[in-house]
Tab-separated table of C-alpha atoms in Angstrom:
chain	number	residue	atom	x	y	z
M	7	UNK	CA	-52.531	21.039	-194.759
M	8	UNK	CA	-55.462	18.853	-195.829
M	9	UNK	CA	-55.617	20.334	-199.870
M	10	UNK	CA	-52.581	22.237	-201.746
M	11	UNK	CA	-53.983	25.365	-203.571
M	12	UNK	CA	-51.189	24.997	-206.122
M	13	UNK	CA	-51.063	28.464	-208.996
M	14	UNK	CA	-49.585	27.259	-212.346
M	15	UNK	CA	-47.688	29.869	-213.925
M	16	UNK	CA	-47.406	29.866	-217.631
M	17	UNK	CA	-48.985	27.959	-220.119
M	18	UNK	CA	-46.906	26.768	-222.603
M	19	UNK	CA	-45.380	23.310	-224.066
M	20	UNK	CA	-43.931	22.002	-220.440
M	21	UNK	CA	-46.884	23.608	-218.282
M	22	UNK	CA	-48.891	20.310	-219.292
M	23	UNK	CA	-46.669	17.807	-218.063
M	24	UNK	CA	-46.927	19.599	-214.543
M	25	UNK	CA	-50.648	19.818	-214.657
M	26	UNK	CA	-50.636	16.048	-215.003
M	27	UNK	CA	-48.730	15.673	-212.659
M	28	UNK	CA	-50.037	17.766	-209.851
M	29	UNK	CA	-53.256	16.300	-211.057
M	30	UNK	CA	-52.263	12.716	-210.451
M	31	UNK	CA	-51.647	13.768	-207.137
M	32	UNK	CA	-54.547	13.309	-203.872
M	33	UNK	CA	-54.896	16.651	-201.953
M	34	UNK	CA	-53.768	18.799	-204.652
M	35	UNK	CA	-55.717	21.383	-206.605
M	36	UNK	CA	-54.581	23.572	-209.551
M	37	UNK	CA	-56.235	26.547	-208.623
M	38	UNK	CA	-55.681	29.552	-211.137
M	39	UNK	CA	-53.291	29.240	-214.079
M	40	UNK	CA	-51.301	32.698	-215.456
M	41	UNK	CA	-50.642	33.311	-218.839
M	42	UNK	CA	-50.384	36.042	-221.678
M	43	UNK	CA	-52.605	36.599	-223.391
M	44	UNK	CA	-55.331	35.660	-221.041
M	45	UNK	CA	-56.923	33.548	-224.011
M	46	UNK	CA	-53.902	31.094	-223.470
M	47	UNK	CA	-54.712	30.479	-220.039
M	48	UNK	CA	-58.467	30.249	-220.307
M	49	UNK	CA	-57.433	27.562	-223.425
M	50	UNK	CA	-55.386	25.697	-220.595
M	51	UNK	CA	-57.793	26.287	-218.211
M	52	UNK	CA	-60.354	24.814	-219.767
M	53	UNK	CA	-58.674	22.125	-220.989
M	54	UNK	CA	-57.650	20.708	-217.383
M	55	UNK	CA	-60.610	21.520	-215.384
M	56	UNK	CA	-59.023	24.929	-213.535
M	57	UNK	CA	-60.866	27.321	-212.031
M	58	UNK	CA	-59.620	30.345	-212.665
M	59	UNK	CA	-57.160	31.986	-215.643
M	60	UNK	CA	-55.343	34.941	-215.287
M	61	UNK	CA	-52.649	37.483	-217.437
M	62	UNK	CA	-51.146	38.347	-214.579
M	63	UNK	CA	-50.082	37.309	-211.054
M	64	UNK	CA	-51.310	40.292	-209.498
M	65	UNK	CA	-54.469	39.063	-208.304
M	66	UNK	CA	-53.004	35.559	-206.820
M	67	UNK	CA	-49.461	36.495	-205.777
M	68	UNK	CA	-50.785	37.360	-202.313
M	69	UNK	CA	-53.841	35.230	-201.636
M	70	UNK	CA	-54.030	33.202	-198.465
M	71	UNK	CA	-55.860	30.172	-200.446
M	72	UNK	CA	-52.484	29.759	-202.613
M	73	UNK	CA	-50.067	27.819	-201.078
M	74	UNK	CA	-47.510	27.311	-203.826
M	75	UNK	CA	-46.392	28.432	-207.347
M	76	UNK	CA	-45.084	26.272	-210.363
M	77	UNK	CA	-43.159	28.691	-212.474
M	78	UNK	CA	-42.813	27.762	-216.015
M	79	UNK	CA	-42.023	30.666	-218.014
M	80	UNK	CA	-39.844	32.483	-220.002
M	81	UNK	CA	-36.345	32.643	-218.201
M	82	UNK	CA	-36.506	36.196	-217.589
M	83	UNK	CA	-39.864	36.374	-215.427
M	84	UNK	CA	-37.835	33.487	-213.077
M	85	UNK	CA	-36.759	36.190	-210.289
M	86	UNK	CA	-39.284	38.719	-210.031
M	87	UNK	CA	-42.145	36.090	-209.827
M	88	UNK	CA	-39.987	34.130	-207.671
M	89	UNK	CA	-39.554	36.503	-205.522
M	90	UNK	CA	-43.148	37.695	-205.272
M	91	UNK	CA	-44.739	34.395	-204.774
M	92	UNK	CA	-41.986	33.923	-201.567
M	93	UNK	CA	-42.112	37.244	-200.752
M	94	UNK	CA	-45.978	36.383	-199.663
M	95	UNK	CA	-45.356	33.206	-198.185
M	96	UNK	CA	-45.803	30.662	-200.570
M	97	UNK	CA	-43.265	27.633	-202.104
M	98	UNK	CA	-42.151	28.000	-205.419
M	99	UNK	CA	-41.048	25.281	-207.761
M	100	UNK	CA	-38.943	26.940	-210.661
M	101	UNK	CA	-38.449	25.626	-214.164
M	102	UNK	CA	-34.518	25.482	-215.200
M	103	UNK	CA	-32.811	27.387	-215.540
M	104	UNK	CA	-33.697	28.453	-211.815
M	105	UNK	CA	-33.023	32.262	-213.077
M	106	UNK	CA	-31.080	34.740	-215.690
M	107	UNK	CA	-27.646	33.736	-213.906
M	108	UNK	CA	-26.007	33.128	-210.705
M	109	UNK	CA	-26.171	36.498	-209.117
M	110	UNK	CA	-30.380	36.449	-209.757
M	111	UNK	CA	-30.279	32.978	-208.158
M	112	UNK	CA	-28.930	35.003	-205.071
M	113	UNK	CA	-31.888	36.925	-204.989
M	114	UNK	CA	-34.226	33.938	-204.694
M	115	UNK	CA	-32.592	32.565	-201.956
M	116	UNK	CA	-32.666	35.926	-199.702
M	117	UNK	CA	-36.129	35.855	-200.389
M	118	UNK	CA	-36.816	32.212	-199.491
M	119	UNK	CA	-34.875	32.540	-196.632
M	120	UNK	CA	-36.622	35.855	-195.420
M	121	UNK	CA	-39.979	33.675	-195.363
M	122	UNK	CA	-38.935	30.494	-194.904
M	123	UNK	CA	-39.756	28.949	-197.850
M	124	UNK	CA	-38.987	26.477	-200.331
M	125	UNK	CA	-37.150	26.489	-203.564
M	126	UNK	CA	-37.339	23.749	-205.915
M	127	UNK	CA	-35.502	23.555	-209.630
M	128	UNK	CA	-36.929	21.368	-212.438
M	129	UNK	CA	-33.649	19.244	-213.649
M	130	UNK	CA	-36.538	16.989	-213.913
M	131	UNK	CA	-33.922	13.763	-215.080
M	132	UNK	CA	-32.906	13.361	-211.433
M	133	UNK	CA	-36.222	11.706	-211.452
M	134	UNK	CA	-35.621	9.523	-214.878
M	135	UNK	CA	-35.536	5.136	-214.054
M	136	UNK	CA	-32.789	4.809	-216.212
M	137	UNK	CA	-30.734	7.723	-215.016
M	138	UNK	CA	-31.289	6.177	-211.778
M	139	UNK	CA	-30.236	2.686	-212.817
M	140	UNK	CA	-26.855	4.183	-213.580
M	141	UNK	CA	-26.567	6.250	-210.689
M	142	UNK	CA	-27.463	3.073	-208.347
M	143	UNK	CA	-24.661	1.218	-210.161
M	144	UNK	CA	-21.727	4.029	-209.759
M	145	UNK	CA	-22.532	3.965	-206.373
M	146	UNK	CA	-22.102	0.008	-205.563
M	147	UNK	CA	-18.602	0.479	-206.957
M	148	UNK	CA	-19.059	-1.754	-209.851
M	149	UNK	CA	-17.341	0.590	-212.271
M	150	UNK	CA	-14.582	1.666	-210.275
M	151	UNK	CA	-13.795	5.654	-210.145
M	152	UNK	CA	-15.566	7.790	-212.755
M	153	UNK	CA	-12.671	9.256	-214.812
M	154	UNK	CA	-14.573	10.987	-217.430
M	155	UNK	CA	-18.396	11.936	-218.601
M	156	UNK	CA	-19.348	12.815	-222.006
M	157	UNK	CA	-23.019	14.503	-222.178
M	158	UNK	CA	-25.271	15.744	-224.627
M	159	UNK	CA	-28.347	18.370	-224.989
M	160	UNK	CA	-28.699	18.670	-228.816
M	161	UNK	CA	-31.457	19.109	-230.953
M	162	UNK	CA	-30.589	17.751	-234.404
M	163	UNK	CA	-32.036	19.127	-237.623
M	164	UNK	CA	-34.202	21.139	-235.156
M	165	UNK	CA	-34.242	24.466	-232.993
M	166	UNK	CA	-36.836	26.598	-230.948
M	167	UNK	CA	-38.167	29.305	-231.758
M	168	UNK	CA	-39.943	32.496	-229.525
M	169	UNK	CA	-38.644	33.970	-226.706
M	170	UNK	CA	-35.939	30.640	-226.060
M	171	UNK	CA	-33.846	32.505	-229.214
M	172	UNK	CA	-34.067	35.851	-227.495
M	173	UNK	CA	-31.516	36.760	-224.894
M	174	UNK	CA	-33.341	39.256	-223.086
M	175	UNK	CA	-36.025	37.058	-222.471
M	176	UNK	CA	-33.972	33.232	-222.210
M	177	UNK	CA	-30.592	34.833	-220.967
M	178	UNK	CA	-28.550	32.142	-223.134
M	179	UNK	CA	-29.516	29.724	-226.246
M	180	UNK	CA	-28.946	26.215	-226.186
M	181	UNK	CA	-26.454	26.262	-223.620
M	182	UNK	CA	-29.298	27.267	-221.295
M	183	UNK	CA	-31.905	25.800	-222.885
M	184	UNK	CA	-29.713	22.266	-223.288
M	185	UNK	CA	-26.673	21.814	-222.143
M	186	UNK	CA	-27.964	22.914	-218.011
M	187	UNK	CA	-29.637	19.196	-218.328
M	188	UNK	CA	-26.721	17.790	-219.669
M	189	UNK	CA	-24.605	19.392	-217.064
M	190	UNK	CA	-27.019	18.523	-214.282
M	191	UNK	CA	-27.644	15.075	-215.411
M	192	UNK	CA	-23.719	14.362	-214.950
M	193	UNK	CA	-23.388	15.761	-212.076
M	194	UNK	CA	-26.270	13.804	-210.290
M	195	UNK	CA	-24.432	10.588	-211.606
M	196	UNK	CA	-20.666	11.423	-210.292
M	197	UNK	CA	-23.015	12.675	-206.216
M	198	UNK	CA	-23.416	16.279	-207.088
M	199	UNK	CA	-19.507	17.258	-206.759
M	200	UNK	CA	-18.816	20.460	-206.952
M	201	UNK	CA	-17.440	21.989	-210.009
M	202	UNK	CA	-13.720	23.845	-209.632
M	203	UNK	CA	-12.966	24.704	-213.025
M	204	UNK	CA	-14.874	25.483	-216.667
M	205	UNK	CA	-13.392	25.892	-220.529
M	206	UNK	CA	-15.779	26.342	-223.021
M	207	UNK	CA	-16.331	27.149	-226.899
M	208	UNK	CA	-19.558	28.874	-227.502
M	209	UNK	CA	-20.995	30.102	-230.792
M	210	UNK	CA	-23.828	30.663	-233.246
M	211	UNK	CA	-23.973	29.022	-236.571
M	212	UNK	CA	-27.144	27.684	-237.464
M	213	UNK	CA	-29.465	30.368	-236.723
M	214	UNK	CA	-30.334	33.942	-237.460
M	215	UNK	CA	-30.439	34.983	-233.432
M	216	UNK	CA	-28.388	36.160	-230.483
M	217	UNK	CA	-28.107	33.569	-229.044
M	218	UNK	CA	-25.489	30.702	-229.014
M	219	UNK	CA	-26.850	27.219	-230.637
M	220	UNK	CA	-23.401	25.253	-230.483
M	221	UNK	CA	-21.472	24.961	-227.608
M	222	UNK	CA	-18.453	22.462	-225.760
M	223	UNK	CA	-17.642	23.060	-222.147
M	224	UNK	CA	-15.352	21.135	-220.060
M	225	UNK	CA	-16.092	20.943	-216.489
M	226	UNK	CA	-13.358	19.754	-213.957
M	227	UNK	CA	-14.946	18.467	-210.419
M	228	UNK	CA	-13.711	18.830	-207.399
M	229	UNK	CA	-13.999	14.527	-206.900
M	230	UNK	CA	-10.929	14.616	-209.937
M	231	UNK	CA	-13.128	13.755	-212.897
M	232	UNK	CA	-13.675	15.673	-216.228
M	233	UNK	CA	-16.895	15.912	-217.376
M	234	UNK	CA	-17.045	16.948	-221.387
M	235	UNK	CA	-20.465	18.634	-222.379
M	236	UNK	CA	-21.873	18.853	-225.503
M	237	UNK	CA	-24.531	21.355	-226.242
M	238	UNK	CA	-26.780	22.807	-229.888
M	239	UNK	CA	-29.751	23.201	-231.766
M	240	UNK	CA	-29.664	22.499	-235.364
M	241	UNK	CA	-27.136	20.278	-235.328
M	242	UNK	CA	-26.282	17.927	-238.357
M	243	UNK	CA	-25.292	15.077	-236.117
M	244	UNK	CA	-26.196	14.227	-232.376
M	245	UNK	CA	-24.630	11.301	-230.721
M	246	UNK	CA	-27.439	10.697	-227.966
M	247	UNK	CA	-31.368	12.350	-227.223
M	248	UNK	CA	-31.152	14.953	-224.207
M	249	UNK	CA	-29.213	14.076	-221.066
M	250	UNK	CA	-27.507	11.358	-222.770
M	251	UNK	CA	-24.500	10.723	-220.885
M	252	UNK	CA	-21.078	8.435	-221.007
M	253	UNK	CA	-19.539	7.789	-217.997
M	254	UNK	CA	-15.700	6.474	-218.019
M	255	UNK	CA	-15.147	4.329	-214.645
M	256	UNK	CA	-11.742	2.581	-213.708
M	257	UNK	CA	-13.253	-1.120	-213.882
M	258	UNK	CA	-16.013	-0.383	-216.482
M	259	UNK	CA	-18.821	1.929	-218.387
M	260	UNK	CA	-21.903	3.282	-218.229
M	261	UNK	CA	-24.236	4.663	-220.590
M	262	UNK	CA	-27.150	6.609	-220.349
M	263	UNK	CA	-29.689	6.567	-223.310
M	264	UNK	CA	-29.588	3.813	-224.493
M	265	UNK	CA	-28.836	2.349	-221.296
M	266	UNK	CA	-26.121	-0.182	-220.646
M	267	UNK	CA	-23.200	-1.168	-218.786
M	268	UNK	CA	-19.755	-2.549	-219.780
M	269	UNK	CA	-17.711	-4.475	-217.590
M	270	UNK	CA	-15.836	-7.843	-217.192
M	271	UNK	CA	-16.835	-11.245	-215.430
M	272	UNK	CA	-14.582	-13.350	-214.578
M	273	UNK	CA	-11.846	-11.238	-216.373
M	274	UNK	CA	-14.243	-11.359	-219.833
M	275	UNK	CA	-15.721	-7.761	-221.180
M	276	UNK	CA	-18.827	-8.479	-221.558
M	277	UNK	CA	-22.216	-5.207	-222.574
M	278	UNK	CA	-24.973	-6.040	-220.424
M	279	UNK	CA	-28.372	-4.234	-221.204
M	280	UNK	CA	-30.832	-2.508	-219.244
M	281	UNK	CA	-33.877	-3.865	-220.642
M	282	UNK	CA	-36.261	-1.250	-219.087
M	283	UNK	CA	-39.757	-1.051	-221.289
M	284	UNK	CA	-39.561	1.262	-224.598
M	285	UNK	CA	-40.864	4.807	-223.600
M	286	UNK	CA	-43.443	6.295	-225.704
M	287	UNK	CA	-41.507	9.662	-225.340
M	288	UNK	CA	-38.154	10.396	-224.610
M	289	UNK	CA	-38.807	13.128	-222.205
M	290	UNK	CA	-42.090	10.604	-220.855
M	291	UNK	CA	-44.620	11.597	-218.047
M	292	UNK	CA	-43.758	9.774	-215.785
M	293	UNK	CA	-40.424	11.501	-214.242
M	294	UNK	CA	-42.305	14.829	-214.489
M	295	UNK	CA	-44.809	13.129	-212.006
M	296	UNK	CA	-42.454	11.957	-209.533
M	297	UNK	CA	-40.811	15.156	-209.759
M	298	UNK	CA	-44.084	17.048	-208.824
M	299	UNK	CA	-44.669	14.353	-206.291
M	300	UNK	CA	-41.640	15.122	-204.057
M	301	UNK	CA	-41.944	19.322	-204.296
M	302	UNK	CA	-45.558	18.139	-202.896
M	303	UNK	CA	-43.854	15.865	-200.581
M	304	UNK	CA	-41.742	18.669	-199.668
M	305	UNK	CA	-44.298	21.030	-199.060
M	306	UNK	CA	-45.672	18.627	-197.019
M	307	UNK	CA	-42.869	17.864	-194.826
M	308	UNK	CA	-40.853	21.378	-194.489
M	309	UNK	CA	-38.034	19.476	-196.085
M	310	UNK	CA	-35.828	20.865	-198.362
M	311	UNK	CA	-36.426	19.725	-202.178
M	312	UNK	CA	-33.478	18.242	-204.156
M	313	UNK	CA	-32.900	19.637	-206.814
M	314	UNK	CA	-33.685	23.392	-204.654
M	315	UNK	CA	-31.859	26.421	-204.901
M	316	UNK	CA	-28.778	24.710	-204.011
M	317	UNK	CA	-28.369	22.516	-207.070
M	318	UNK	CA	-29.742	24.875	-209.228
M	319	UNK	CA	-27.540	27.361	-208.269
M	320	UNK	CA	-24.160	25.538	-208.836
M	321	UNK	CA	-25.312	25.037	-212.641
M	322	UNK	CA	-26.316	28.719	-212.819
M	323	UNK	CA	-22.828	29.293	-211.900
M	324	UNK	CA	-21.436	27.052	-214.486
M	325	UNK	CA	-23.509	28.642	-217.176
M	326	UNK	CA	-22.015	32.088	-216.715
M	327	UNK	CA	-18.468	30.068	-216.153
M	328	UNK	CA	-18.866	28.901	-219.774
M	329	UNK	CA	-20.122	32.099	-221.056
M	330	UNK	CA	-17.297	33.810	-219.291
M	331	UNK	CA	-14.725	31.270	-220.571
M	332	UNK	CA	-16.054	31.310	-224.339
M	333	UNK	CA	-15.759	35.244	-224.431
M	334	UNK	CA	-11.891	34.961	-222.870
M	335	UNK	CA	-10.809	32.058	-224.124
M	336	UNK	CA	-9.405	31.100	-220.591
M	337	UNK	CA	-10.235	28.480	-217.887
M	338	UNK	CA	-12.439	29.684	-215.058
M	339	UNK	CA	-12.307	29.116	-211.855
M	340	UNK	CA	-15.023	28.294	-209.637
């Protein structure tokens, strides 16, 4: 495949960090965005050099020039444009969550398996330097076994707005808006375990919606630790930016935004810093680019993406865990 035809499918906030970074990429080509109302993606259209803007996927979904789909819409449109975009032979890259809940997610992967196609999720921090610092150094042992994470998806003294406050269209609030990075984000660090049990406390306090904006979930993994997950818009107080994560090892700790390790030499405790350069942005460019770099790479290759359905199932399933749990007030098992 000498050029990727790739269709861009919605046009909103998150849309422009994967046009620059499909962009940045040789042999790939943006070739129609989708958007309502079709003003929004002529705008975005126009502003990135595309071709050709449409309010609907109709006239794309089944064109032989199109060789793969970015999906960044509202939650609810996941599935159905999922589904139509594999159904006609083309890779799909979805933004997270991957769909409504777990038993959509199901959906998507009887129709990428039908046609042999790819899935890939955007838990886009997998791709993050300094989550991958930490990772690097929980594998070479240096902290001993994780006991414990404590991670965070909070907006403080600030919430969306739109469709992300309306359930039929987002399926959840900040839990799904949030906490799945959070969740992911751990997970990644401890080698994508597999979670066996879920508690959580989920409400709504700081907004007129129906939707949750505050939530705590406890997540036990099948490697023995305890992850503790922290989740909200709003909040008065948050004790680290998005996917900012604490991990508790048996010879020392890591931290996650800001990033730094503590551990002894020579029997002394000593907080060494990861002195990585200041990012302009929290959520920067940059892993948004090497995250559209390996679904290209994929594509490419016939290999399956990671994070694909797989991993973006499993925190589908711990979303509607924590849901579950909050409305029961009882553990769940997984």
């Amino acid at each position: 495949m000498d050029e990727i035809n790739v269709a861009l499918i919605g046009a909103g906030y998150i849309a422009n960090y994967h046009a620059r970074g499909l962009q940045s990429i040789p042999g790939v080509k943006i070739a129609a965005v989708v958007a309502v109302p079709l003003q929004a993606a002529q705008d975005f259209a126009g502003r990135y050099g595309i071709a050709e803007a449409f309010d609907s996927i109709d006239p794309i979904v089944s064109r032989p020039d199109i060789h793969a789909a970015v999906i960044a819409t509202p939650n609810k449109f996941h599935t159905p444009y999922a589904i139509g975009f594999l159904s006609h032979g083309k890779d799909v890259f979805l933004e997270k969550p991957m769909a409504l809940n777990a038993e959509e997610g199901l959906q998507i992967k009887k129709a990428a398996d039908e046609n042999c196609r790819l899935v890939m999720v955007g838990h886009m921090w997998r791709f993050d330097t300094d989550v991958n610092f930490v990772k690097n150094v929980i594998e070479s042992g240096r902290l001993g076994r994780i006991v414990k994470t404590k991670g965070y998806g909070i907006h403080e003294s600030w919430g969306p707005a739109g469709w992300f406050t309306q359930k039929e269209l987002a399926g959840g609030g900040a839990l799904a808006d949030m906490g799945v990075h959070a969740i992911d984000t751990a997970r990644y660090l401890l080698g994508d375990p597999l979670p066996k049990k879920v508690y959580a406390k989920i409400g709504t306090f700081y907004g007129n919606y129906d939707v949750d904006d505050s939530g705590v979930i406890l997540i036990s993994w099948d490697n023995g630790t305890e992850s503790i997950i922290e989740c909200g818009w709003w909040q008065p107080h948050m004790d680290g930016p998005e996917a900012a994560t604490g991990l508790y090892g048996t010879a020392g700790y890591a931290n996650v935004f800001p990033t730094y390790l503590k551990y002894k030499v020579d029997g002394v405790s000593g907080k060494f810093d990861a002195k990585f350069p200041e990012k302009k942005e929290h959520c920067d460019q940059s892993m948004y680019t090497r995250q559209m770099e390996h679904y290209v790479d994929c594509i490419r290759s016939r290999k399956q993406p990671v994070p694909g359905f797989a991993e973006g199932q499993i925190i589908l399933g711990i979303v509607d865990a924590a849901y579950q749990s909050s409305q029961t007030g009882e553990v769940v098992n997984l």
